[in-house]
Structures are given as structure tokens and as C-alpha cells.
PDB file of C-alpha atoms in Angstrom:
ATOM      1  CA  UNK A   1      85.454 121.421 123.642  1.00  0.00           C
ATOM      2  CA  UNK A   2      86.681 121.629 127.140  1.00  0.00           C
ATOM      3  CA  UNK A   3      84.462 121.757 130.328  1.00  0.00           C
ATOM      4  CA  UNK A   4      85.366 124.885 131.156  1.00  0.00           C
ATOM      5  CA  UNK A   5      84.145 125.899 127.572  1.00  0.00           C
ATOM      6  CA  UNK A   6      81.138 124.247 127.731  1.00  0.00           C
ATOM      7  CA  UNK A   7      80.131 125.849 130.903  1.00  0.00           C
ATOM      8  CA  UNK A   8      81.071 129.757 129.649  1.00  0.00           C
ATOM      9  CA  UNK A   9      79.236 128.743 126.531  1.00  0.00           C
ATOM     10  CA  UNK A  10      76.307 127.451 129.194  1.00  0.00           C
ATOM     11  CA  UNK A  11      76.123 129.893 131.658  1.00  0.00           C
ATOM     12  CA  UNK A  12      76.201 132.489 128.389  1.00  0.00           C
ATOM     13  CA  UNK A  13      73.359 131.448 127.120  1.00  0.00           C
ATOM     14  CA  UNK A  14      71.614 130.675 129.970  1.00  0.00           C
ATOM     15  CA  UNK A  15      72.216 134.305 130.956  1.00  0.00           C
ATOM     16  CA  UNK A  16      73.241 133.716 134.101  1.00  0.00           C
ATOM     17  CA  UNK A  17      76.321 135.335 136.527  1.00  0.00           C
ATOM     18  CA  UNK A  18      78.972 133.635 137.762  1.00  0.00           C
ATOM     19  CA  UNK A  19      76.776 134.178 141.155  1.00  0.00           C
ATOM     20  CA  UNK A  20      73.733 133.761 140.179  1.00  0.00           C
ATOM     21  CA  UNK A  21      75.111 129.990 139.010  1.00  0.00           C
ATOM     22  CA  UNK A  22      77.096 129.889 142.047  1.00  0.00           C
ATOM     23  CA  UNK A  23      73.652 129.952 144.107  1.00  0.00           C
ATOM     24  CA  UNK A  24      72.009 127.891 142.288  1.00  0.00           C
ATOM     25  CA  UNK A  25      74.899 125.230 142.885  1.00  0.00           C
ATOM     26  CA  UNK A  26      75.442 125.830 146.714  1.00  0.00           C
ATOM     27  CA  UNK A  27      79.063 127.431 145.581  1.00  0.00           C
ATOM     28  CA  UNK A  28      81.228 130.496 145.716  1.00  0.00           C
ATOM     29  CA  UNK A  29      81.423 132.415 143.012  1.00  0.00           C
ATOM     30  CA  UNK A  30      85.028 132.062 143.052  1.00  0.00           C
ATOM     31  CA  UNK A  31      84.744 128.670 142.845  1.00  0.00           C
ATOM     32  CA  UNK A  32      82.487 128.931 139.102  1.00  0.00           C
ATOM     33  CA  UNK A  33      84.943 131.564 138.475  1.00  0.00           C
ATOM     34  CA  UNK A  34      87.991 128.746 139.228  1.00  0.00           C
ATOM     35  CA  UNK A  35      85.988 126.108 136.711  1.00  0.00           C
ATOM     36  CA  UNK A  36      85.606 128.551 134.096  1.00  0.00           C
ATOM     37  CA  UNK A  37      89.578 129.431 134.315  1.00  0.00           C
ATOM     38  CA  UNK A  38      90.627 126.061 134.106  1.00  0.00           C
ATOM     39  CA  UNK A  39      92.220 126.137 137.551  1.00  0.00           C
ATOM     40  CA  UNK A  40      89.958 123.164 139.075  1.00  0.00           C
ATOM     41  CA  UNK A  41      87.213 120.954 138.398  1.00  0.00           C
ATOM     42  CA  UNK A  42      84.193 120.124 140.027  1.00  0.00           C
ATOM     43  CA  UNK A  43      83.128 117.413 141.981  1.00  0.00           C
ATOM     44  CA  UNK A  44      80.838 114.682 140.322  1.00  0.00           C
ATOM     45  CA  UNK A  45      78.241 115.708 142.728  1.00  0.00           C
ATOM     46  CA  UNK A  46      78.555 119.156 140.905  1.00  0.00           C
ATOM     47  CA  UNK A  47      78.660 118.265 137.554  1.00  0.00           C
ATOM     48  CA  UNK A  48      75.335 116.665 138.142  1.00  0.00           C
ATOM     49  CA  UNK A  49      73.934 119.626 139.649  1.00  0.00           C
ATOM     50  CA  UNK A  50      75.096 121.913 136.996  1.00  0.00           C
ATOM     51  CA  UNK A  51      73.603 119.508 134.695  1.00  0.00           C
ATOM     52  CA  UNK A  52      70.409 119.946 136.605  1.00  0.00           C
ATOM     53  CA  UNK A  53      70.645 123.426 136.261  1.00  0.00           C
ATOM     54  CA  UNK A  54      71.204 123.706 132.386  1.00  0.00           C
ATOM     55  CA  UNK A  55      68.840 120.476 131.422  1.00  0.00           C
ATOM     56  CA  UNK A  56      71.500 118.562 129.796  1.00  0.00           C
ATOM     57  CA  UNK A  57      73.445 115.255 129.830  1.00  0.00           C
ATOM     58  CA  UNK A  58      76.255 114.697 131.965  1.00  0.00           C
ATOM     59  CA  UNK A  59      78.089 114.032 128.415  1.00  0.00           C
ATOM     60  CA  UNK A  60      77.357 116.810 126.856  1.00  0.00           C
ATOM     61  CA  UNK A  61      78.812 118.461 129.590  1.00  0.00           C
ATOM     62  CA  UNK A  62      82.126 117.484 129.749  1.00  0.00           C
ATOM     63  CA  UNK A  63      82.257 116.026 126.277  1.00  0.00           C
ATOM     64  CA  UNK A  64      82.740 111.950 125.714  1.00  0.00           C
ATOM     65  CA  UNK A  65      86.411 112.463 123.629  1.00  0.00           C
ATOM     66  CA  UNK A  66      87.322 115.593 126.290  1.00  0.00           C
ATOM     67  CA  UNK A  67      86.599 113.549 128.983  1.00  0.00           C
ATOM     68  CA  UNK A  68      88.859 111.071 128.268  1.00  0.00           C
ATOM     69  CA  UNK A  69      92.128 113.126 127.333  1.00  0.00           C
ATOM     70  CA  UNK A  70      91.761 115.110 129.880  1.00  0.00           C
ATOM     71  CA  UNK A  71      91.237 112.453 132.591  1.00  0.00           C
ATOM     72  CA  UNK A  72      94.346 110.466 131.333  1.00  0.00           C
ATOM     73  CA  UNK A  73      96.696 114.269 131.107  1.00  0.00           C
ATOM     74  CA  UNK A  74      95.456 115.252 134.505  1.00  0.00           C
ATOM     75  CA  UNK A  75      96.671 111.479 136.007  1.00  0.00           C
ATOM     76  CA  UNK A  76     100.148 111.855 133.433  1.00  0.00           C
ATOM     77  CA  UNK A  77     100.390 115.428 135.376  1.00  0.00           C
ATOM     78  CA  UNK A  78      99.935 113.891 138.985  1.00  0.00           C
ATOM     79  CA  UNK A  79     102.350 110.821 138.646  1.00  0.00           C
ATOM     80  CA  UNK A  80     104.914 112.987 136.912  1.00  0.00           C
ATOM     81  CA  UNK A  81     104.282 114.900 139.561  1.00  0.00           C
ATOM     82  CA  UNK A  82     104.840 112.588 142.453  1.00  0.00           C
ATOM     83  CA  UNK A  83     107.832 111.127 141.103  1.00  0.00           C
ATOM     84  CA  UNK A  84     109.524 114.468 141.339  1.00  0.00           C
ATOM     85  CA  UNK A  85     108.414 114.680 144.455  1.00  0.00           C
ATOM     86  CA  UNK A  86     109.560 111.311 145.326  1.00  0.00           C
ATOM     87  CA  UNK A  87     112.924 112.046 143.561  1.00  0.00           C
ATOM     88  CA  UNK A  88     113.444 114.981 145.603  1.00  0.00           C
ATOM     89  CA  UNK A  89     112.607 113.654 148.998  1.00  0.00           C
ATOM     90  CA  UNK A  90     114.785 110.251 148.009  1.00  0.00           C
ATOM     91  CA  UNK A  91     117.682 112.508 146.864  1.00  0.00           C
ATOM     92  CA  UNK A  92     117.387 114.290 150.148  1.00  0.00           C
ATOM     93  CA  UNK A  93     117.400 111.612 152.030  1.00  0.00           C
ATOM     94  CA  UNK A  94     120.548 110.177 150.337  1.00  0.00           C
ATOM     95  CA  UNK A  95     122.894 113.216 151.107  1.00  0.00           C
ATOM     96  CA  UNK A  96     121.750 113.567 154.658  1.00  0.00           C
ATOM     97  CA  UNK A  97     122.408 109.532 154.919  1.00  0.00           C
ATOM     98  CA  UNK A  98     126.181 110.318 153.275  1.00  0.00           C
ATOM     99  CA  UNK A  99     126.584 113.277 155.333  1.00  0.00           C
ATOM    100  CA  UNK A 100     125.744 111.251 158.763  1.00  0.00           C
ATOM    101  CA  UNK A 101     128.421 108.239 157.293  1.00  0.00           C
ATOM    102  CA  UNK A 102     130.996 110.675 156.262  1.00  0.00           C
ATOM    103  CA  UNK A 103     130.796 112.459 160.181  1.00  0.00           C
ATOM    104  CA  UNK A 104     130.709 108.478 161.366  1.00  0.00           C
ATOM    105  CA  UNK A 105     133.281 108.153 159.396  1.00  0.00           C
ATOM    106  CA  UNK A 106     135.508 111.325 160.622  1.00  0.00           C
ATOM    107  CA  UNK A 107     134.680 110.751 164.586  1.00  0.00           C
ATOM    108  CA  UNK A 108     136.087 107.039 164.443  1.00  0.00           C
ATOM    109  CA  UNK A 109     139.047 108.196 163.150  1.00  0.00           C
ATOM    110  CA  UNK A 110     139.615 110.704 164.967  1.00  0.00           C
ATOM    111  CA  UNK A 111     138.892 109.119 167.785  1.00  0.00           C
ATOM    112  CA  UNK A 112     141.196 106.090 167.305  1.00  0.00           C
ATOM    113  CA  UNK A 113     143.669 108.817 166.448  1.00  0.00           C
ATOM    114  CA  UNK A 114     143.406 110.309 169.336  1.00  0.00           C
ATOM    115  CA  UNK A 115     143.432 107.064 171.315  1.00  0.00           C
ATOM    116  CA  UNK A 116     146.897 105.927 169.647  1.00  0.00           C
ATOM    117  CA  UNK A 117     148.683 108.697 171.060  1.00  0.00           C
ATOM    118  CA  UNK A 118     147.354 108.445 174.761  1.00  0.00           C
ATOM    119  CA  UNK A 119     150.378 105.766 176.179  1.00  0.00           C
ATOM    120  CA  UNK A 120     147.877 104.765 179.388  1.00  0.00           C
ATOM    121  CA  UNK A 121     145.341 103.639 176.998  1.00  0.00           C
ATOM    122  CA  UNK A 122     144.404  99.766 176.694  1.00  0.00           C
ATOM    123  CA  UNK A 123     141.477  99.728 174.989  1.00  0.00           C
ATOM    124  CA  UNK A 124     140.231 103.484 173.430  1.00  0.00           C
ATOM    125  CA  UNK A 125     136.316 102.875 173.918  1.00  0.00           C
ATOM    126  CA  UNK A 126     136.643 102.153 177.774  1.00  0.00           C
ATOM    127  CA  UNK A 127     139.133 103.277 178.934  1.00  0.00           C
ATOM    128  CA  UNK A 128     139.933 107.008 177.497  1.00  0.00           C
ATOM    129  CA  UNK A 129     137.512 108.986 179.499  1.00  0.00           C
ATOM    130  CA  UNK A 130     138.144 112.117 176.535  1.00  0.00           C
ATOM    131  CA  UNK A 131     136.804 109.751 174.208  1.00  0.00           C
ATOM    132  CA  UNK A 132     133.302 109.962 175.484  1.00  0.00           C
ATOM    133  CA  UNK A 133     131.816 112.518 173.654  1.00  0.00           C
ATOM    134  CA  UNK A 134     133.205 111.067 170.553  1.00  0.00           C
ATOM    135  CA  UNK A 135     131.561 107.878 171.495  1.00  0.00           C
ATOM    136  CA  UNK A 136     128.024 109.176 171.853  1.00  0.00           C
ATOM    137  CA  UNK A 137     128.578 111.148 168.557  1.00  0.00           C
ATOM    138  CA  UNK A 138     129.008 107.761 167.067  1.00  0.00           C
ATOM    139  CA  UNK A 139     126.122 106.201 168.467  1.00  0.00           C
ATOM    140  CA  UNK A 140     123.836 108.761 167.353  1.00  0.00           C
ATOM    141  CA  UNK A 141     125.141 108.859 163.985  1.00  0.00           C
ATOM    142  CA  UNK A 142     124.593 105.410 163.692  1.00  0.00           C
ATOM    143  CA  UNK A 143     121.530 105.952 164.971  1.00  0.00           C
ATOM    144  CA  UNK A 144     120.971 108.509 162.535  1.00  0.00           C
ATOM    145  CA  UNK A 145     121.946 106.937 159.456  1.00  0.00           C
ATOM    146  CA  UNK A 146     119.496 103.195 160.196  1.00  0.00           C
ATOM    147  CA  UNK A 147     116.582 105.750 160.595  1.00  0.00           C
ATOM    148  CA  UNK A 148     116.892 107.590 156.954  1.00  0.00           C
ATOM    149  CA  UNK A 149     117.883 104.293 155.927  1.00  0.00           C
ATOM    150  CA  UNK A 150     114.583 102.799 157.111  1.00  0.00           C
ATOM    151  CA  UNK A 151     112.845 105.691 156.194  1.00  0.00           C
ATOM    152  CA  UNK A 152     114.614 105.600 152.176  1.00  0.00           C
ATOM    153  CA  UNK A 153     113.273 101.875 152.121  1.00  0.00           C
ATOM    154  CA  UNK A 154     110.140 102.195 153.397  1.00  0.00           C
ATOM    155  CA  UNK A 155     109.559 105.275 150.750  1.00  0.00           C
ATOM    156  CA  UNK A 156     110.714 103.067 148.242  1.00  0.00           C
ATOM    157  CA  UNK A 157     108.476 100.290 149.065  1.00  0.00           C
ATOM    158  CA  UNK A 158     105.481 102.380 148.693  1.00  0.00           C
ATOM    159  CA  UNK A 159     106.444 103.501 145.405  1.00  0.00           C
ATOM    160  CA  UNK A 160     105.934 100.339 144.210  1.00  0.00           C
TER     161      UNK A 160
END
């Protein structure tokens, strides 16, 4: 039997409201109302005061087999969890990395394009003063791209 079960079946037969426990527990009623939905669990600090409350054993409470399965689900639920999570924000970072290369990419070319067909030009990063703005572009994408690289790496890292 679930905890949530165990405390309906508790609180039941104890004859007590979802308030009335509440009070007894230093808690919102919302919050009882939250265990016995299934929607959150309490604290250990809680369990042992609802134990308190009801005379029993913290066992009893939240059943020895229970405990167990539901322990291991809830941590199955959380790393599935952060892997999707991790998935999405690693996936995120990758197009805005590809993005930033493929503008690099684009404003070099042009840019050396552009320098090819200006005759008074010697060397297009110095001395083509149209160039500039392309130039800082650059330099910012490059900028750009080593930080979501740093940051993809350093996410990666700590999944491990």
C-alpha cells in the first residue's frame, strides 16, 4: 500500500480532517491534502511527526516493500528527467554554436569577397576601412562560438 494510502486509511480512522491533521503537524491543509493526492511527499521530519500523531512505526507508515519501489521510480523519474533536460539545453546549445559558425562563416567570405574587388586594397583586414564592421562581426562571433563551446563542455563535464 502506498503512503498516501496509508495516511487516508490513517487519518480515516483516526477521524481526523485534513486540518485538524494539518495542525497537529505544523502544516497547511493543502499540503495533507497534496500527500494524500500523491502530488508530494513529506519531509522525514514529517513522517516522524505523523507517526507521532497516529502511534505507529515509521514502517508501517510508508510500508518496507513500498518504500523501496517507490524510492528507486521517483530517482528513475528524476534522472530521466534531467537527461531530457540536459538533452535539450545541449541540443540548444549546438544549433546556436552552428548558427554563430555558419554567420563566421558567411562574413569572411563576404568580406574577402568584397576585398578582392577593391583594386587599392593590399591587405583586406587593414587596409579596407568598409571592412570594419565585418571585422568586429567576426570577432564577436568568434567570441561567441568559444563561449557556448566552453559552456557545452563544461555541461558535459558535470554530467559525468
Amino acid at each position: 500500500m502506498s503512503f498516501r494510502e496509508q495516511l487516508i486509511i490513517l487519518r480515516d480512522k483516526s477521524k481526523l480532517s485534513q486540518q485538524e491533521l494539518a495542525d497537529k503537524l505544523d502544516v497547511s491543509r493543502q499540503t495533507v491534502s497534496r500527500w494524500e493526492a500523491g502530488k508530494s511527499l513529506p519531509s522525514l521530519n514529517q513522517v516522524g511527526k505523523i507517526c507521532k500523531v497516529f502511534g505507529i512505526d515509521p514502517s508501517v507508515l510508508l510500508g518496507e516493500e513500498e518504500r523501496g519501489s517507490d524510492g528507486a521510480e521517483a530517482r528513475e523519474r528524476a534522472v530521466a528527467a534531467e537527461k531530457k533536460k540536459t538533452f535539450a539545453v545541449a541540443v540548444s546549445i549546438g544549433a546556436a554554436t552552428l548558427a554563430a559558425v555558419v554567420g563566421l562563416i558567411v562574413t569572411i567570405v563576404y568580406a574577402v569577397k568584397d576585398a578582392m574587388y577593391d583594386a587599392s586594397v593590399s591587405v583586406w583586414i587593414i587596409a579596407v576601412p568598409q571592412n570594419t564592421p565585418m571585422i568586429i562581426l567576426s570577432v564577436l562571433l568568434v567570441v561567441f562560438i568559444a563561449i557556448l563551446a566552453v559552456t557545452l563542455i563544461l555541461m558535459l563535464r558535470k554530467r559525468r
